[in-house]
Structure formats: C-alpha cells, structure tokens
Coordinates of C-alpha atoms in Angstrom, one line a residue:
R1 CA -0.1 0.0 0.0
Q2 CA 2.9 2.4 0.7
I3 CA 4.3 1.7 -2.7
F4 CA 1.0 2.4 -4.3
K5 CA 0.4 5.5 -2.2
S6 CA 3.9 7.0 -3.2
T7 CA 3.4 5.9 -6.8
A8 CA -0.1 7.7 -6.8
I9 CA 1.4 10.9 -5.5
I10 CA 4.6 11.1 -7.4
G11 CA 3.1 9.3 -10.4
G12 CA 0.1 11.7 -10.5
A13 CA 2.6 14.5 -10.6
Q14 CA 4.4 12.9 -13.5
V15 CA 1.1 12.3 -15.4
I16 CA 0.4 16.0 -15.1
N17 CA 4.1 16.8 -16.1
M18 CA 3.7 14.3 -19.0
G19 CA 0.6 16.1 -20.3
I20 CA 2.3 19.5 -20.1
G21 CA 5.4 18.0 -21.8
I22 CA 3.3 16.5 -24.6
V23 CA 1.9 20.0 -25.4
R24 CA 5.3 21.6 -25.0
T25 CA 7.0 19.0 -27.2
K26 CA 4.4 19.2 -29.8
A27 CA 4.7 23.0 -30.0
L28 CA 8.5 22.9 -30.2
A29 CA 8.5 20.1 -32.8
V30 CA 6.2 22.1 -35.0
L31 CA 8.2 25.3 -34.5
L32 CA 11.7 23.9 -34.7
G33 CA 11.3 20.7 -36.9
T34 CA 13.5 17.7 -36.7
A35 CA 16.8 19.5 -37.0
G36 CA 15.9 22.1 -34.3
M37 CA 14.9 19.2 -31.9
G38 CA 18.3 17.6 -32.7
L39 CA 20.1 20.8 -31.9
A40 CA 18.4 21.0 -28.5
G41 CA 19.3 17.4 -27.8
L42 CA 23.0 18.0 -28.6
Y43 CA 23.1 21.1 -26.3
L44 CA 21.6 19.0 -23.4
S45 CA 23.9 16.1 -24.0
A46 CA 27.1 18.2 -24.2
T47 CA 26.4 20.0 -20.8
A48 CA 24.8 17.0 -19.0
L49 CA 28.3 15.2 -19.6
I50 CA 29.9 17.9 -17.4
G51 CA 27.0 18.1 -15.1
S52 CA 27.3 14.4 -14.3
V53 CA 30.8 15.0 -12.9
A54 CA 30.2 18.3 -11.2
G55 CA 26.9 17.1 -9.8
L56 CA 28.8 14.9 -7.3
G57 CA 26.0 12.4 -7.2
L58 CA 24.1 14.6 -4.8
N59 CA 20.7 13.8 -6.3
A60 CA 21.0 10.3 -5.0
S61 CA 23.7 10.3 -2.2
G62 CA 21.9 13.3 -0.6
V63 CA 18.6 11.5 -0.4
R64 CA 20.4 8.5 1.3
Q65 CA 22.2 10.7 3.8
I66 CA 19.0 12.7 4.7
A67 CA 17.0 9.5 5.0
E68 CA 19.6 7.8 7.2
A69 CA 19.7 11.0 9.4
A70 CA 16.0 11.1 9.7
G71 CA 15.8 7.4 10.7
T72 CA 17.7 8.3 13.9
N73 CA 15.1 11.0 14.9
D74 CA 18.1 13.1 16.1
E75 CA 17.1 16.7 15.1
T76 CA 20.7 18.0 15.5
R77 CA 22.1 15.3 13.2
I78 CA 19.3 16.0 10.6
A79 CA 20.1 19.7 10.8
R80 CA 23.8 19.2 10.3
T81 CA 23.2 16.9 7.4
V82 CA 20.8 19.4 5.7
I83 CA 23.3 22.3 6.1
T84 CA 26.1 20.2 4.7
L85 CA 23.9 19.1 1.6
R86 CA 23.0 22.6 0.9
R87 CA 26.6 23.8 1.0
V88 CA 27.9 21.0 -1.2
A89 CA 25.0 21.5 -3.6
L90 CA 26.0 25.2 -4.1
I91 CA 29.6 24.2 -4.6
S92 CA 28.7 21.5 -7.2
G93 CA 26.6 24.0 -9.1
L94 CA 29.4 26.6 -9.2
L95 CA 31.8 23.9 -10.2
G96 CA 29.7 22.7 -13.1
M97 CA 29.1 26.3 -14.4
A98 CA 32.9 27.0 -14.2
L99 CA 33.8 23.8 -16.1
V100 CA 31.3 24.5 -18.9
L101 CA 32.5 28.0 -19.2
A102 CA 36.1 26.8 -19.4
L103 CA 35.4 23.9 -21.9
A104 CA 32.8 25.7 -24.2
P105 CA 35.2 26.0 -27.2
L106 CA 36.2 22.4 -26.9
L107 CA 32.6 21.2 -26.4
S108 CA 31.4 23.2 -29.4
R109 CA 34.1 21.8 -31.7
T110 CA 33.6 18.2 -30.4
T111 CA 29.8 18.2 -30.6
F112 CA 29.1 20.5 -33.6
G113 CA 32.4 20.4 -35.5
D114 CA 32.8 24.2 -35.4
D115 CA 33.1 27.3 -33.0
K116 CA 29.6 28.7 -33.9
H117 CA 28.0 27.3 -30.8
V118 CA 30.5 28.5 -28.1
F119 CA 28.2 31.2 -26.8
G120 CA 25.2 29.0 -26.5
I121 CA 27.2 26.2 -24.6
A122 CA 28.6 29.0 -22.3
L123 CA 25.0 30.2 -21.6
M124 CA 24.0 26.6 -20.8
S125 CA 26.4 26.7 -17.9
L126 CA 23.6 28.4 -16.0
T127 CA 21.5 25.2 -16.2
L128 CA 24.3 23.3 -14.2
L129 CA 24.3 26.1 -11.5
F130 CA 20.6 25.9 -11.2
G131 CA 20.5 22.2 -11.4
G132 CA 23.1 21.7 -8.7
I133 CA 21.3 23.8 -6.2
S134 CA 17.9 22.4 -7.1
A135 CA 19.2 18.9 -6.7
G136 CA 20.1 19.6 -3.1
Q137 CA 16.7 21.0 -2.3
S138 CA 14.9 18.2 -4.0
A139 CA 17.1 15.6 -2.1
L140 CA 16.0 17.2 1.2
L141 CA 12.2 16.8 0.3
Q142 CA 12.8 13.3 -1.0
G143 CA 14.9 12.1 1.9
L144 CA 12.4 13.3 4.5
R145 CA 9.6 11.8 2.2
R146 CA 7.8 15.0 1.8
L147 CA 6.3 13.6 -1.4
R148 CA 3.4 16.1 -1.8
D149 CA 5.7 19.1 -1.6
L150 CA 8.2 17.4 -4.0
A151 CA 5.4 16.7 -6.4
A152 CA 4.0 20.1 -6.3
S153 CA 7.4 21.8 -6.9
Q154 CA 7.9 19.5 -9.9
V155 CA 4.5 20.1 -11.5
L156 CA 4.7 24.0 -11.0
G157 CA 8.3 24.0 -12.3
V158 CA 7.3 22.1 -15.5
G159 CA 4.2 24.1 -16.0
F160 CA 5.8 27.5 -15.8
G161 CA 8.9 26.3 -17.8
A162 CA 6.7 25.0 -20.6
V163 CA 4.9 28.4 -21.0
V164 CA 8.1 30.3 -21.1
S165 CA 9.9 27.9 -23.4
V166 CA 7.2 27.8 -26.0
A167 CA 7.0 31.7 -25.9
L168 CA 10.8 32.0 -26.4
V169 CA 10.9 29.5 -29.3
W170 CA 7.9 31.2 -31.0
W171 CA 9.6 34.5 -30.7
L172 CA 13.2 33.5 -31.4
R173 CA 12.7 30.3 -33.3
E174 CA 16.2 28.4 -33.4
Q175 CA 17.9 31.2 -31.5
G176 CA 15.5 30.5 -28.6
I177 CA 16.6 27.0 -27.9
V178 CA 19.3 27.8 -25.3
P179 CA 17.2 30.5 -23.5
Y180 CA 14.3 28.1 -23.2
L181 CA 16.5 25.3 -21.7
V182 CA 17.9 27.8 -19.2
A183 CA 14.4 29.1 -18.4
I184 CA 13.2 25.5 -17.6
S185 CA 16.1 25.0 -15.1
A186 CA 15.5 28.4 -13.6
F187 CA 11.9 27.6 -12.7
G188 CA 13.1 24.3 -11.3
I189 CA 15.3 25.9 -8.7
L190 CA 12.7 28.6 -7.8
L191 CA 10.0 26.0 -7.1
S192 CA 12.2 23.6 -5.3
W193 CA 13.5 26.5 -3.1
W194 CA 9.9 27.6 -2.3
Y195 CA 9.0 24.2 -0.9
A196 CA 12.3 23.3 0.7
R197 CA 12.3 26.4 2.8
R198 CA 9.1 25.2 4.5
V199 CA 10.9 22.2 6.0
P200 CA 11.5 22.9 9.8
V201 CA 15.2 22.4 10.5
Q202 CA 16.7 23.0 13.9
R203 CA 19.1 25.9 14.1
V204 CA 22.7 24.7 14.5
T205 CA 26.1 26.2 13.8
V206 CA 28.2 24.3 11.3
T207 CA 31.7 25.6 10.5
W208 CA 33.2 25.0 7.0
K209 CA 35.7 22.7 8.5
E210 CA 32.9 20.7 10.1
T211 CA 31.1 20.7 6.7
L212 CA 34.2 19.2 5.1
A213 CA 34.2 16.4 7.7
E214 CA 30.4 15.9 7.4
S215 CA 30.5 15.8 3.6
R216 CA 32.9 12.8 3.4
G217 CA 30.1 10.3 3.7
L218 CA 28.1 12.2 1.2
L219 CA 30.8 12.5 -1.3
G220 CA 32.0 9.0 -0.8
L221 CA 28.7 7.5 -2.0
G222 CA 28.3 10.5 -4.3
L223 CA 31.4 9.3 -6.3
A224 CA 29.7 6.2 -7.2
F225 CA 26.6 8.0 -8.4
T226 CA 28.9 10.5 -10.3
V227 CA 30.5 7.6 -12.1
S228 CA 27.1 6.2 -12.9
A229 CA 25.8 9.6 -14.2
L230 CA 29.0 10.1 -16.2
I231 CA 28.5 6.7 -17.9
A232 CA 24.8 7.5 -18.6
S233 CA 25.5 11.0 -19.9
G234 CA 28.6 9.8 -21.8
T235 CA 26.5 7.2 -23.6
A236 CA 23.7 9.6 -24.4
Y237 CA 26.2 12.2 -25.7
L238 CA 28.2 9.6 -27.8
T239 CA 25.0 8.2 -29.2
R240 CA 23.8 11.6 -30.4
V241 CA 27.2 12.4 -31.8
L242 CA 27.5 9.2 -33.7
V243 CA 24.0 9.6 -35.0
Q244 CA 24.7 13.2 -36.2
R245 CA 28.0 12.2 -37.9
Q246 CA 26.7 9.1 -39.5
L247 CA 23.0 9.9 -40.2
G248 CA 22.7 13.7 -40.0
M249 CA 21.1 16.3 -37.7
E250 CA 17.5 15.3 -38.6
A251 CA 18.3 11.7 -37.4
V252 CA 19.4 13.2 -34.1
G253 CA 16.0 15.0 -33.8
I254 CA 14.1 11.8 -34.5
Y255 CA 16.2 9.9 -32.0
T256 CA 15.7 12.6 -29.3
A257 CA 12.0 12.5 -30.0
T258 CA 11.8 8.7 -29.7
W259 CA 13.8 8.7 -26.4
T260 CA 11.4 11.3 -24.9
L261 CA 8.4 9.4 -26.1
S262 CA 9.5 5.9 -24.9
T263 CA 10.1 7.2 -21.3
Y264 CA 6.9 9.3 -21.0
Y265 CA 4.6 6.7 -19.5
V266 CA 7.0 4.4 -17.7
G267 CA 8.9 7.5 -16.4
F268 CA 6.4 8.1 -13.8
V269 CA 6.8 4.6 -12.3
L270 CA 10.6 4.9 -12.3
T271 CA 10.4 8.4 -10.7
A272 CA 8.1 7.2 -8.0
M273 CA 10.4 4.2 -7.4
G274 CA 13.4 6.5 -6.9
T275 CA 11.4 8.9 -4.8
D276 CA 10.0 6.8 -2.0
F277 CA 11.5 3.3 -2.5
M278 CA 15.1 4.1 -1.8
P279 CA 14.6 5.9 1.5
R280 CA 12.4 2.9 2.6
L281 CA 14.9 0.4 1.4
T282 CA 17.8 2.3 3.2
A283 CA 15.9 2.1 6.5
A284 CA 15.8 -1.7 6.1
A285 CA 19.3 -2.2 4.5
H286 CA 20.7 -4.5 7.3
D287 CA 17.8 -7.0 7.1
H288 CA 18.3 -9.2 4.0
A289 CA 14.8 -10.8 4.2
T290 CA 13.0 -7.4 4.4
V291 CA 15.2 -5.9 1.6
N292 CA 14.4 -8.9 -0.7
R293 CA 10.7 -8.7 0.1
L294 CA 10.7 -4.9 -0.6
V295 CA 12.4 -5.4 -4.0
N296 CA 9.9 -8.0 -5.1
E297 CA 7.0 -5.8 -4.1
Q298 CA 8.4 -2.9 -6.0
A299 CA 9.0 -4.9 -9.1
E300 CA 5.4 -6.4 -8.8
M301 CA 3.8 -3.0 -8.5
G302 CA 6.0 -1.4 -11.1
V303 CA 5.2 -4.1 -13.8
L304 CA 1.4 -4.1 -13.1
I305 CA 1.3 -0.3 -13.5
A306 CA 3.6 -0.1 -16.5
V307 CA 2.4 -3.0 -18.7
P308 CA -0.7 -1.4 -20.2
G309 CA 1.2 1.8 -21.3
V310 CA 4.0 -0.3 -22.7
L311 CA 1.6 -2.3 -24.8
A312 CA -0.3 0.8 -26.0
T313 CA 3.0 2.4 -27.0
L314 CA 4.2 -0.7 -28.8
T315 CA 0.9 -0.9 -30.7
L316 CA 0.4 2.8 -31.6
A317 CA 4.0 3.9 -32.0
P318 CA 3.5 5.5 -35.5
W319 CA 0.4 7.3 -34.6
V320 CA 1.7 8.6 -31.3
M321 CA 4.9 9.9 -33.0
K322 CA 2.6 11.8 -35.5
V323 CA 0.4 13.2 -32.8
F324 CA 3.1 14.2 -30.3
Y325 CA 5.5 15.5 -32.9
S326 CA 4.7 15.7 -36.7
G327 CA 4.6 13.4 -39.7
A328 CA 8.3 14.0 -40.2
F329 CA 9.0 11.9 -37.0
V330 CA 7.0 8.8 -37.9
Q331 CA 10.0 7.0 -39.3
G332 CA 11.2 6.7 -35.7
A333 CA 8.3 4.4 -34.7
D334 CA 10.5 1.3 -34.8
V335 CA 13.0 2.9 -32.7
V336 CA 10.4 3.7 -30.1
R337 CA 9.3 0.0 -30.1
W338 CA 12.7 -1.3 -29.3
Q339 CA 13.3 1.5 -26.7
I340 CA 10.1 0.8 -24.9
L341 CA 11.1 -2.8 -24.4
G342 CA 14.3 -1.6 -22.8
V343 CA 12.5 0.9 -20.6
F344 CA 10.2 -2.0 -19.4
L345 CA 13.2 -4.0 -18.4
R346 CA 14.3 -0.9 -16.3
V347 CA 11.1 -1.3 -14.2
V348 CA 12.2 -4.9 -13.5
S349 CA 15.9 -4.3 -12.9
W350 CA 16.1 -0.9 -11.1
P351 CA 14.7 -2.2 -7.8
M352 CA 17.7 -4.6 -7.7
G353 CA 20.1 -1.7 -8.4
Y354 CA 18.6 0.3 -5.6
M355 CA 19.6 -2.6 -3.3
L356 CA 23.2 -1.8 -3.9
I357 CA 22.7 1.9 -3.1
A358 CA 20.7 1.2 0.1
K359 CA 23.4 -1.1 1.4
G360 CA 26.2 1.5 0.6
K361 CA 27.9 -0.8 -1.8
S362 CA 29.5 2.0 -3.8
L363 CA 32.3 0.1 -5.5
L364 CA 30.0 -2.8 -6.5
F365 CA 27.4 -0.2 -7.8
T366 CA 30.2 1.5 -9.8
L367 CA 31.4 -1.7 -11.3
T368 CA 27.9 -2.8 -12.4
E369 CA 27.1 0.6 -13.9
L370 CA 30.6 0.5 -15.8
A371 CA 29.9 -2.9 -17.2
S372 CA 26.4 -1.7 -18.3
G373 CA 28.0 1.3 -20.0
V374 CA 30.6 -0.7 -21.8
M375 CA 28.0 -3.2 -23.1
N376 CA 25.8 -0.3 -24.2
V377 CA 28.5 1.5 -26.2
G378 CA 29.6 -1.7 -27.8
L379 CA 26.0 -2.6 -28.9
I380 CA 25.4 0.9 -30.2
L381 CA 28.5 0.7 -32.5
L382 CA 27.5 -2.8 -33.7
C383 CA 23.7 -2.3 -34.1
M384 CA 24.1 1.1 -35.9
K385 CA 26.2 -0.5 -38.5
L386 CA 23.7 -3.2 -39.1
W387 CA 20.4 -1.3 -38.8
K388 CA 21.2 2.4 -39.0
L389 CA 18.9 4.5 -36.7
E390 CA 16.7 1.6 -35.7
G391 CA 20.0 0.0 -34.4
V392 CA 20.1 2.5 -31.6
G393 CA 16.8 1.2 -30.2
V394 CA 17.9 -2.4 -30.7
S395 CA 21.1 -1.7 -28.7
F396 CA 19.2 -0.1 -25.8
A397 CA 16.8 -3.1 -25.5
L398 CA 19.7 -5.7 -25.7
S399 CA 21.8 -3.7 -23.2
Y400 CA 19.0 -3.7 -20.6
L401 CA 18.3 -7.3 -21.1
A402 CA 22.0 -8.0 -20.2
Y403 CA 21.8 -5.6 -17.4
T404 CA 18.7 -7.3 -15.9
A405 CA 20.5 -10.7 -16.0
M406 CA 23.7 -9.3 -14.5
M407 CA 21.8 -7.6 -11.6
A408 CA 19.9 -10.8 -10.8
V409 CA 23.2 -12.6 -10.3
V410 CA 24.8 -9.7 -8.3
V411 CA 21.9 -9.3 -5.8
W412 CA 21.6 -13.1 -5.5
R413 CA 25.2 -13.3 -4.4
L414 CA 24.7 -10.2 -2.1
T415 CA 21.6 -11.1 -0.2
G416 CA 20.4 -14.3 -1.6
F417 CA 17.7 -12.6 -3.5
R418 CA 15.2 -14.6 -5.5
W419 CA 12.0 -13.7 -7.4
S420 CA 9.0 -14.5 -5.3
A421 CA 6.2 -16.8 -6.7
T422 CA 4.0 -13.7 -7.1
A423 CA 6.6 -11.8 -9.0
L424 CA 7.2 -14.7 -11.4
K425 CA 3.3 -15.1 -11.9
I426 CA 3.3 -11.5 -13.0
L427 CA 6.6 -11.3 -15.0
A428 CA 6.3 -14.6 -17.0
P429 CA 3.0 -13.9 -18.9
T430 CA 3.9 -10.2 -19.2
I431 CA 7.1 -11.0 -21.1
L432 CA 5.2 -13.4 -23.3
I433 CA 2.5 -10.9 -24.1
L434 CA 5.1 -8.1 -24.9
G435 CA 7.0 -10.5 -27.2
A436 CA 3.9 -11.5 -29.0
I437 CA 2.6 -7.9 -29.6
F438 CA 6.1 -6.8 -30.7
G439 CA 6.1 -9.7 -33.2
C440 CA 2.7 -8.6 -34.5
T441 CA 3.9 -5.1 -35.2
R442 CA 6.8 -6.5 -37.2
F443 CA 5.1 -9.2 -39.2
L444 CA 1.4 -8.5 -39.5
P445 CA -0.4 -5.8 -41.5
E446 CA -0.9 -2.6 -39.6
R447 CA -4.6 -3.1 -39.3
W448 CA -4.3 -6.5 -37.8
S449 CA -1.5 -5.6 -35.4
I450 CA -3.3 -2.5 -34.1
G451 CA -6.5 -4.5 -33.5
I452 CA -4.7 -7.3 -31.7
G453 CA -2.4 -4.8 -29.8
L454 CA -5.4 -2.7 -28.5
A455 CA -7.3 -5.9 -27.5
A456 CA -4.2 -7.1 -25.5
T457 CA -3.8 -3.6 -23.9
A458 CA -7.4 -3.7 -22.8
V459 CA -7.1 -7.2 -21.3
A460 CA -3.8 -6.4 -19.7
G461 CA -5.2 -3.2 -18.1
A462 CA -8.1 -5.1 -16.6
V463 CA -6.0 -7.9 -15.3
S464 CA -3.5 -5.4 -13.9
L465 CA -6.2 -3.6 -12.1
L466 CA -7.6 -6.8 -10.6
A467 CA -4.1 -7.9 -9.6
L468 CA -3.5 -4.5 -7.9
Q469 CA -6.7 -4.7 -6.0
K470 CA -5.7 -8.2 -4.8
L471 CA -2.3 -7.1 -3.7
L472 CA -3.7 -4.1 -1.9
G473 CA -6.6 -5.8 -0.4
V474 CA -9.0 -2.9 -1.5
N475 CA -11.5 -2.0 -4.2
L476 CA -9.7 0.7 -6.0
W477 CA -12.8 2.0 -7.8
Q478 CA -14.8 2.3 -4.6
T479 CA -12.0 4.0 -2.8
V480 CA -11.5 6.6 -5.5
R481 CA -15.4 7.2 -5.7
R482 CA -15.6 7.7 -2.0
K483 CA -12.7 10.2 -1.9
F484 CA -14.3 12.0 -4.8
Q485 CA -17.7 12.2 -3.1
T486 CA -16.0 13.4 0.2
N487 CA -14.2 16.1 -1.7
L488 CA -17.4 17.3 -3.2

C-alpha cells in the first residue's frame, strides 16, 4: 500500500508533467522541426556530460544521507546533514558552471564540429548552476519523504517552464533553444527552493571545517553516483554524436523524440520508485529478508502499472509519433518500439540496483554501472552498422536485457535474492505478451497488429487492475469514488 500511495502521489505529478510535456514538445516540434529538436538534444547532451561530473551524485547520495539521518530521529544530526547538503550542492553547481565556461570552445568543436555554438554552450552553464542547487533542495524533500511538496514543486516548475519555453521559441525560433533550456532549469530551482524552505530544520552552527568532515560520507557514496551519471551522460552524448556524424542532424532530432516518447509513461513509475523506494529500502538495509521482500514488491507493483502503457506504445507507435510531434517523425516508430522494451526492463531491474545503493555498496554499484555502459556503447556501435537509426533502439533493448540478467546474479550473491512466486506469476506472462505484440507489429499488416495490440492492452489493463486490488486488499474503484464524493 505504501508503494501504491507513493506511486499515486509522485506518479500523479508525473502524469500532469507528461501532459504538459506533450503539449510543449508538440509545439516545439512544429516550431523547430527535426533539425531544431536535434540541436536542442545536442546542447543538453554536451552540458549533461559535465553536469554528471560536477553534480557529485548529490541527487541520490543526498537522499540516502538525509533518509539515514531522519531514521535516527536526532534533530541535531538532521540539521547538520541538511546544512552540509545545501553547501555541497551550491559548490557543485558553481563547479559545473565553471567547467562548462572553461570547456565551451572544446565542447562546441567536439559536438558540432565548429566554434559557432560556443556562446550557446557557455549560456547553458547556468543550467548546471541551477540544477546543482535544485538537486540539493529536492534531495531534502525526498529524503524526508515530503512527497506532496516534491510533487507540487515538480508540477509547477514544469508548467511555468513550458509556457516560457514555447513563448521563447515562438519569438526567437532556433535562437530561442538555449534560452528556453535555461528558463526550464530556472523555474526548477525557484519552485524547489519555495517548498524546501518550508521544511522545519533546527538551528545549529556548522563551520566550513565541520562541513568538510560531514561531507565525506556524502561525497564517498556520491562518487559512485557520479561515475554512474557520467556513464549514462557519456553514452547519451556519444549516441547523439554518432547519429549526427553518420546519419545527420535530422536523425538526431528523431532519436531525441523517440527517447522522450519511450520514457513518457514508464517514467512516472521509475520516478516514484526512486522517490520513495530508496529511503524505505535504506531504512531496512541491514535486514536481507526485508530488503528482498521490498524489491519483489516494488517490481510487482511497477510491472502491473507499467504494462498497459508499454503495450499501448508498442501498438500505436507511428500514430503517437505523429500526434506528439509531426509526420516527419513517424520514421522513428520502430526505434520507439525497441526502446520501450528496454524501458520496461528498467522497471524490472532498477529495484535490484537500488539494493546496492541502500546497502552502501558504492564500489559494486560503480562496477555494475561501468559494465553496463561498456555493453551499451559496444552494442550501439555494432547495431548502428547493421540497422542504422533503428539499431540505436535495438542496442538499448539488448543492453537492458543483459543488465537485468547481470543484476539478478549480483543481488543473489549479495543477499540471496530470488524472485517471489507472485513476482514470477506477473513477470512470465507479461514478457510473453510483450514479445507477441512486438512480433505482431513487425510481421502482420498494420490493421491487424493495431487490433490485436489494442485488445491485448485492454485485457492487460483489466488484469493489472484486478491484480493490484488483490495485492492491496482494497477495491480501488470504490476507494476513488468515496474520496471524490468526500471532496465534493
């Protein structure tokens, strides 16, 4: 029930964000076209690569440290941890900004092959400053499990950012790409600050020398997250650069669109997982039986919520690309289908990865992420040669298949983890159905594949709802109706 409640709160916010994002993305796609979307994707990838290093892993290690301090119920320790986190977050933001400013000429030549985008990349340094500070504030809300405040800050930040971004691009067209990216990060820091300042924190004095001592635990685990973020950002950056060099800027725009679309629906499940699951897992980190049970429960809930959306995306990929973007993006439909399979495997594998974080196994976490990154890059190089742009989607699905198998072995050795009988009853038929519908989209006429896919989506949705009610021990429809009537 706790998993479902947190998923409802954070997931509800993500659904709203998704709706806002759909409108914003549609407007930007129409205004900028495929090449403009590709340009925005390259700007983000270039600066995210620096941000993954300068961020010091605070968005994850900060949550763990705050959650661990909160578990002691020691107000002084909580206050000292909060002050340390805020100071380190400010330093990380300034560091990221300085690095981007210093490396702007190199990043422009490496990413775009010329010096024409130096000013744009330099201006993007503001997104790292804002993002670093915002990460610290969000980690505070998440670590203390103030989920409603965190959800509100995210929704309002995305909403205001969308209005300003579309207005800037409408006014400046391609010249408005960097200003709109900066505006989005600016609203993120404003809203996270507004809600973080409402958290009651005991007044204590912490010197900078004490901050350095306090930050060792934060930065020790943060180093593992930094390596992980660097691998993820580096892979995303390398993918876009390779696509741009081999297939052109329009292909980068299509790939950026497919990546955004494939993560829309499942993204809210993964966000909710990281928001509430990790603090709860951290609290039980020393009890193997409890940790294994929590991981199984999280995977069960995630799969049941995700599978209807995954099936719908598989079935309607060309239509969704056209509706969300424009007809020029429809050729990315097959890429979306491969990517959505990989994203589904994320739902299955990420709870196991969080187990390493909760237990503080920073070296093991780093090694698994490094192995995953190497596999991903190798598969991208191979699959792009074989299948061009579609190969990027194929490589993503294959890399997460390998990652899921690897994590299953790692956590089995670590805690004796095994899938529960309930989890296997959910996973086995789900994988068979996904494989069958994917096959239909490849080998059957479009009319037949859409009909079969929509029928499977409806059945899967109904079965998932019944299974959720059984797991929760409640009638979801009656619960929602009672709350609605009460609010009226």
